[in-house]
Tab-separated table of C-alpha atoms in Angstrom:
chain	number	residue	atom	x	y	z
A	425	MET	CA	33.752	32.630	288.556
A	426	LYS	CA	31.886	32.875	285.363
A	427	LYS	CA	32.486	35.769	283.056
A	428	ASN	CA	29.756	37.374	281.143
A	429	MET	CA	30.121	36.293	277.371
A	430	ASN	CA	29.101	39.595	275.863
A	431	THR	CA	31.566	41.533	278.090
A	432	ILE	CA	34.398	39.052	276.925
A	433	LEU	CA	33.415	39.717	273.216
A	434	GLU	CA	33.753	43.401	273.683
A	435	SER	CA	37.269	42.821	274.967
A	436	GLU	CA	38.065	40.691	272.050
A	437	ILE	CA	37.003	43.265	269.580
A	438	ARG	CA	39.294	45.610	271.151
A	439	GLN	CA	42.117	43.263	271.078
A	440	VAL	CA	41.598	42.518	267.333
A	441	LEU	CA	41.773	46.229	266.632
A	442	LEU	CA	44.931	46.452	268.601
A	443	GLU	CA	46.607	43.547	266.734
A	444	LYS	CA	45.734	45.275	263.514
A	445	GLY	CA	47.219	48.513	264.776
A	446	ASN	CA	50.616	47.133	266.100
A	447	GLU	CA	50.565	49.369	269.093
A	448	VAL	CA	52.278	49.017	272.537
A	449	THR	CA	50.678	47.951	275.788
A	450	ALA	CA	48.930	50.693	277.612
A	451	SER	CA	50.383	51.756	281.038
A	452	GLU	CA	48.448	51.621	284.308
A	453	VAL	CA	48.474	55.487	284.194
A	454	LEU	CA	46.670	55.410	280.785
A	455	LYS	CA	44.304	52.834	282.031
A	456	SER	CA	43.339	55.004	285.030
A	457	LYS	CA	42.889	58.064	282.669
A	458	ILE	CA	40.639	56.012	280.411
A	459	ASP	CA	38.638	54.923	283.438
A	460	ARG	CA	38.162	58.353	284.572
A	461	ASP	CA	37.046	59.399	281.032
A	462	ILE	CA	34.536	56.668	281.014
A	463	ARG	CA	33.064	57.476	284.387
A	464	LEU	CA	32.832	61.186	283.386
A	465	LYS	CA	30.946	60.314	280.265
A	466	GLU	CA	28.551	58.112	282.300
A	467	SER	CA	27.850	60.939	284.758
A	468	LYS	CA	26.659	62.983	281.916
A	469	GLY	CA	23.863	60.638	281.122
A	470	VAL	CA	25.311	58.440	278.276
A	471	LYS	CA	23.727	54.977	278.812
A	472	LYS	CA	23.587	51.574	277.235
A	473	MET	CA	26.635	51.795	275.000
A	474	LYS	CA	30.349	51.420	275.172
A	475	ILE	CA	32.257	54.727	275.452
A	476	LEU	CA	35.834	55.183	274.297
A	477	ASN	CA	37.909	58.177	273.487
A	478	ALA	CA	39.648	56.603	270.619
A	479	LYS	CA	41.157	59.587	268.727
A	480	LYS	CA	42.734	61.061	271.749
A	481	ILE	CA	44.072	57.631	272.870
A	482	ALA	CA	44.824	55.370	270.020
A	483	LEU	CA	42.047	52.860	269.553
A	484	ALA	CA	44.625	50.003	269.333
A	485	THR	CA	46.050	51.015	272.682
A	486	LEU	CA	42.602	51.032	274.172
A	487	ALA	CA	42.287	47.538	272.918
A	488	PHE	CA	45.363	46.471	274.943
A	489	ALA	CA	43.840	47.992	278.034
A	490	VAL	CA	40.627	46.112	277.235
A	491	ILE	CA	38.378	48.589	278.844
A	492	THR	CA	34.787	47.513	278.736
A	493	CYS	CA	32.105	49.927	280.164
A	494	SER	CA	28.818	48.072	280.467
A	495	VAL	CA	26.122	47.398	283.048
A	496	CYS	CA	26.900	45.608	286.319
A	497	PHE	CA	26.001	41.981	285.976
A	498	ALA	CA	24.226	40.521	289.035
A	499	ALA	CA	26.109	37.171	288.954
A	500	SER	CA	29.694	38.404	288.491
A	501	LYS	CA	29.668	42.057	289.268
A	502	ILE	CA	32.181	42.612	286.515
A	503	THR	CA	31.675	45.743	284.620
A	504	TYR	CA	34.887	45.863	282.559
A	505	TYR	CA	38.109	43.857	281.916
A	506	VAL	CA	41.646	45.154	282.011
A	507	GLY	CA	44.268	43.252	279.985
A	508	SER	CA	48.049	43.311	279.624
A	509	SER	CA	50.434	41.391	277.514
A	510	ASN	CA	54.168	41.387	276.620
A	511	PRO	CA	54.852	41.213	272.876
A	512	ASN	CA	58.298	40.025	273.649
A	513	ASN	CA	56.787	36.723	274.902
A	514	ASP	CA	54.712	36.144	271.560
A	515	VAL	CA	55.914	33.548	269.153
A	516	SER	CA	55.662	33.535	265.443
A	517	ASN	CA	56.823	29.989	264.704
A	518	TYR	CA	54.676	27.104	265.461
A	519	SER	CA	57.711	25.087	266.620
A	520	ASP	CA	57.926	27.583	269.468
A	521	ILE	CA	54.354	27.095	270.781
A	522	ASP	CA	55.425	25.272	273.839
A	523	LYS	CA	57.033	28.354	275.131
A	524	VAL	CA	53.748	29.923	275.314
A	525	MET	CA	51.761	26.881	276.537
A	526	LYS	CA	54.009	26.356	279.546
A	527	LYS	CA	52.965	29.681	280.935
A	528	LEU	CA	49.266	28.726	280.948
A	529	ASP	CA	47.421	27.029	283.783
A	530	PHE	CA	45.484	24.952	281.305
A	531	ASP	CA	46.212	22.603	278.499
A	532	THR	CA	44.774	22.696	274.914
A	533	ASN	CA	45.759	21.781	271.385
A	534	VAL	CA	46.916	24.433	268.999
A	535	ILE	CA	46.181	23.607	265.366
A	536	LYS	CA	49.033	24.350	262.905
A	537	GLU	CA	46.918	24.553	259.764
A	538	PHE	CA	43.249	24.191	259.049
A	539	ASP	CA	41.660	22.410	256.151
A	540	ASN	CA	40.716	25.646	254.478
A	541	GLY	CA	44.396	26.757	254.246
A	542	TYR	CA	44.571	29.078	257.316
A	543	GLN	CA	48.039	28.576	258.890
A	544	PHE	CA	49.390	29.402	262.301
A	545	LYS	CA	50.724	32.984	262.392
A	546	SER	CA	51.458	33.904	266.057
A	547	ALA	CA	50.522	33.060	269.653
A	548	GLY	CA	50.723	34.891	272.980
A	549	ILE	CA	49.128	35.433	276.359
A	550	THR	CA	47.027	38.132	277.680
A	551	SER	CA	46.687	38.445	281.491
A	552	SER	CA	43.218	39.796	282.257
A	553	LYS	CA	41.406	41.188	285.340
A	554	GLY	CA	37.693	41.501	285.764
A	555	MET	CA	36.893	44.755	287.518
A	556	ASP	CA	33.778	45.863	289.259
A	557	ALA	CA	32.056	49.335	289.253
A	558	ASN	CA	34.298	50.652	291.932
A	559	ASP	CA	37.601	49.637	290.133
A	560	ASN	CA	38.227	46.559	292.409
A	561	GLU	CA	39.486	43.396	290.928
A	562	VAL	CA	36.918	40.653	291.058
A	563	SER	CA	38.763	37.896	289.067
A	564	SER	CA	41.890	37.176	287.050
A	565	PHE	CA	42.717	34.848	284.390
A	566	ASN	CA	45.067	34.199	281.471
A	567	LYS	CA	43.957	34.062	277.888
A	568	LEU	CA	45.631	32.299	274.948
A	569	ASN	CA	45.609	34.414	271.744
A	570	ILE	CA	46.277	32.815	268.490
A	571	SER	CA	46.171	34.351	264.977
A	572	TYR	CA	45.857	32.444	261.728
A	573	SER	CA	46.633	33.847	258.202
A	574	LEU	CA	45.732	33.073	254.656
A	575	THR	CA	46.966	34.962	251.632
A	576	GLY	CA	44.203	37.316	250.311
A	577	LYS	CA	42.100	36.890	253.365
A	578	ASN	CA	41.780	38.699	256.708
A	579	ASP	CA	43.405	37.024	259.693
A	580	ILE	CA	41.372	34.955	261.951
A	581	PHE	CA	41.805	35.105	265.747
A	582	LEU	CA	41.191	32.433	268.260
A	583	TYR	CA	40.960	33.088	271.996
A	584	ILE	CA	40.953	30.369	274.645
A	585	THR	CA	40.208	31.001	278.436
A	586	GLN	CA	39.756	28.570	281.291
A	587	SER	CA	36.147	29.250	281.940
A	588	LYS	CA	32.531	28.793	280.721
A	589	ASN	CA	31.352	32.095	279.215
A	590	ILE	CA	28.186	30.904	277.805
A	591	ASP	CA	25.770	30.952	280.710
A	592	THR	CA	22.248	31.950	280.140
A	593	GLU	CA	19.530	32.293	277.333
A	594	GLU	CA	19.552	36.017	277.779
A	595	GLU	CA	23.303	36.083	276.716
A	596	THR	CA	22.792	33.948	273.705
A	597	LYS	CA	19.606	35.367	272.342
A	598	SER	CA	21.304	37.167	269.583
A	599	TYR	CA	23.428	34.184	268.573
A	600	GLU	CA	22.479	31.202	266.364
A	601	ALA	CA	22.982	27.937	268.184
A	602	ILE	CA	24.413	25.169	266.037
A	603	GLN	CA	25.053	21.545	266.911
A	604	LEU	CA	28.455	20.222	265.929
A	605	GLY	CA	28.479	16.572	267.102
A	606	ASP	CA	27.929	16.654	270.829
A	607	THR	CA	28.973	20.351	271.096
A	608	THR	CA	26.854	23.512	270.804
A	609	VAL	CA	28.432	26.421	269.171
A	610	TYR	CA	27.079	29.974	268.901
A	611	TYR	CA	27.459	31.930	265.771
A	612	GLN	CA	26.819	35.773	265.491
A	613	GLN	CA	27.675	38.667	263.419
A	614	MET	CA	27.975	42.145	265.245
A	615	GLN	CA	28.319	45.570	263.718
A	616	TYR	CA	30.860	47.747	265.657
A	617	LYS	CA	30.463	51.513	265.093
A	618	LEU	CA	32.876	54.029	266.231
A	619	VAL	CA	31.195	57.519	266.076
A	620	PRO	CA	31.988	61.200	266.913
A	621	VAL	CA	31.113	62.520	270.442
A	622	ASP	CA	28.127	64.427	269.095
A	623	TYR	CA	26.554	61.444	267.262
A	624	GLU	CA	22.933	61.018	268.027
A	625	ILE	CA	21.644	57.384	268.349
A	626	THR	CA	19.025	56.506	265.831
A	627	GLU	CA	15.914	54.452	266.485
A	628	GLU	CA	17.574	51.832	264.214
A	629	ASP	CA	20.859	51.979	266.212
A	630	GLN	CA	18.905	51.501	269.510
A	631	ALA	CA	16.917	48.456	268.159
A	632	ASN	CA	20.033	46.905	267.016
A	633	MET	CA	21.841	47.513	270.250
A	634	ASP	CA	18.858	46.122	272.077
A	635	ALA	CA	19.041	43.000	269.876
A	636	GLY	CA	22.664	42.479	270.661
A	637	VAL	CA	23.864	42.994	267.082
A	638	LEU	CA	25.464	46.445	267.411
A	639	GLN	CA	27.941	48.017	269.699
A	640	ILE	CA	28.629	51.795	269.546
A	641	SER	CA	31.676	53.678	270.875
A	642	TYR	CA	32.508	57.422	271.014
A	643	GLY	CA	35.681	59.053	269.901
A	644	SER	CA	36.033	59.051	266.054
A	645	ASP	CA	36.051	62.072	263.826
A	646	THR	CA	33.734	60.325	261.429
A	647	VAL	CA	31.309	57.248	261.658
A	648	GLU	CA	33.423	54.028	261.115
A	649	GLU	CA	31.908	50.616	260.882
A	650	THR	CA	33.320	47.192	261.127
A	651	LEU	CA	31.489	43.878	260.871
A	652	PHE	CA	32.793	41.173	263.268
A	653	THR	CA	31.933	37.448	263.002
A	654	PHE	CA	32.092	35.217	266.168
A	655	VAL	CA	31.828	31.476	266.741
A	656	THR	CA	32.114	30.505	270.358
A	657	TRP	CA	31.613	27.355	272.464
A	658	ASP	CA	32.645	25.663	275.708
A	659	GLN	CA	34.512	22.331	275.746
A	660	ASN	CA	36.269	20.582	278.611
A	661	GLY	CA	36.170	23.615	280.939
A	662	LEU	CA	37.537	25.898	278.278
A	663	ASN	CA	35.849	28.610	276.230
A	664	TYR	CA	36.802	28.844	272.588
A	665	LEU	CA	36.286	32.039	270.514
A	666	LEU	CA	36.846	32.351	266.731
A	667	MET	CA	36.766	35.870	265.688
A	668	ASP	CA	37.178	37.913	262.332
A	669	SER	CA	36.765	41.447	261.432
A	670	ALA	CA	35.344	42.426	257.991
A	671	SER	CA	33.910	38.840	257.910
A	672	SER	CA	35.769	37.653	254.964
A	673	LEU	CA	34.738	34.035	255.165
A	674	ALA	CA	31.415	32.368	254.670
A	675	LYS	CA	29.506	31.018	257.621
A	676	ASP	CA	30.201	27.403	256.795
A	677	ASP	CA	33.993	28.117	256.750
A	678	TYR	CA	33.795	29.388	260.348
A	679	LEU	CA	31.716	26.360	261.422
A	680	SER	CA	34.311	23.999	259.609
A	681	MET	CA	37.149	25.641	261.539
A	682	ALA	CA	35.195	25.247	264.792
A	683	GLU	CA	34.551	21.671	264.085
A	684	GLU	CA	38.298	21.015	263.415
A	685	LEU	CA	39.138	22.541	266.766
A	686	ILE	CA	36.431	20.553	268.547
A	687	GLN	CA	37.616	17.341	267.066
A	688	SER	CA	41.303	18.106	267.788
A	689	ARG	CA	40.454	17.861	271.530
């Protein structure tokens, strides 16, 4: 079953924030509380945005829960994703990567070091479930999470799933399509804004949200903004997503890393 690309990206944003926060996995009880909070907000008329209570429940923990509150997509009926992972199963040495790979139901190559100097830092698996508006499980899949580090730069995150996420022109309208050999990759920068519960959406906010370049979540004491950069593509039945917060690299650097990954397959 296809998974909507924009919903997946929202999940990855939360995972990146999690990995920066070094928090623990959210329990099912916490997940249920978050779900109830989301539905309560929706019943009060908050529309077309992602709603989180990030100061009452740590934003990093929300990231682990991978709660995504969005419209119900006709094709998949998935409205949000729930994810869980066990940090004890993560590896931080490239020589141990096979311990992670053998737990996946797909095969892929993991690069140890990119030409720009980024080196393997860690790898793990997230078990994800796609849920419908009634909290019923629609689909489930495992996701390979890899982080790369370079001194003086932000970490780069790579997520690999066994599915094709890039489906329609509507989903990719806010992305720049770039041809790398026989593979089309999609590049985008998206602003993620965490705001207080009494924040009022401006006309500019709404225009950027409609254009797919801004996400707004509620729960912060002050307005906090982070710029995320994505490069994503489908190859051999897998979806690859390179992602960075604060966007510390030039566009060509992301594309070069994507090209190395494509050629490694």
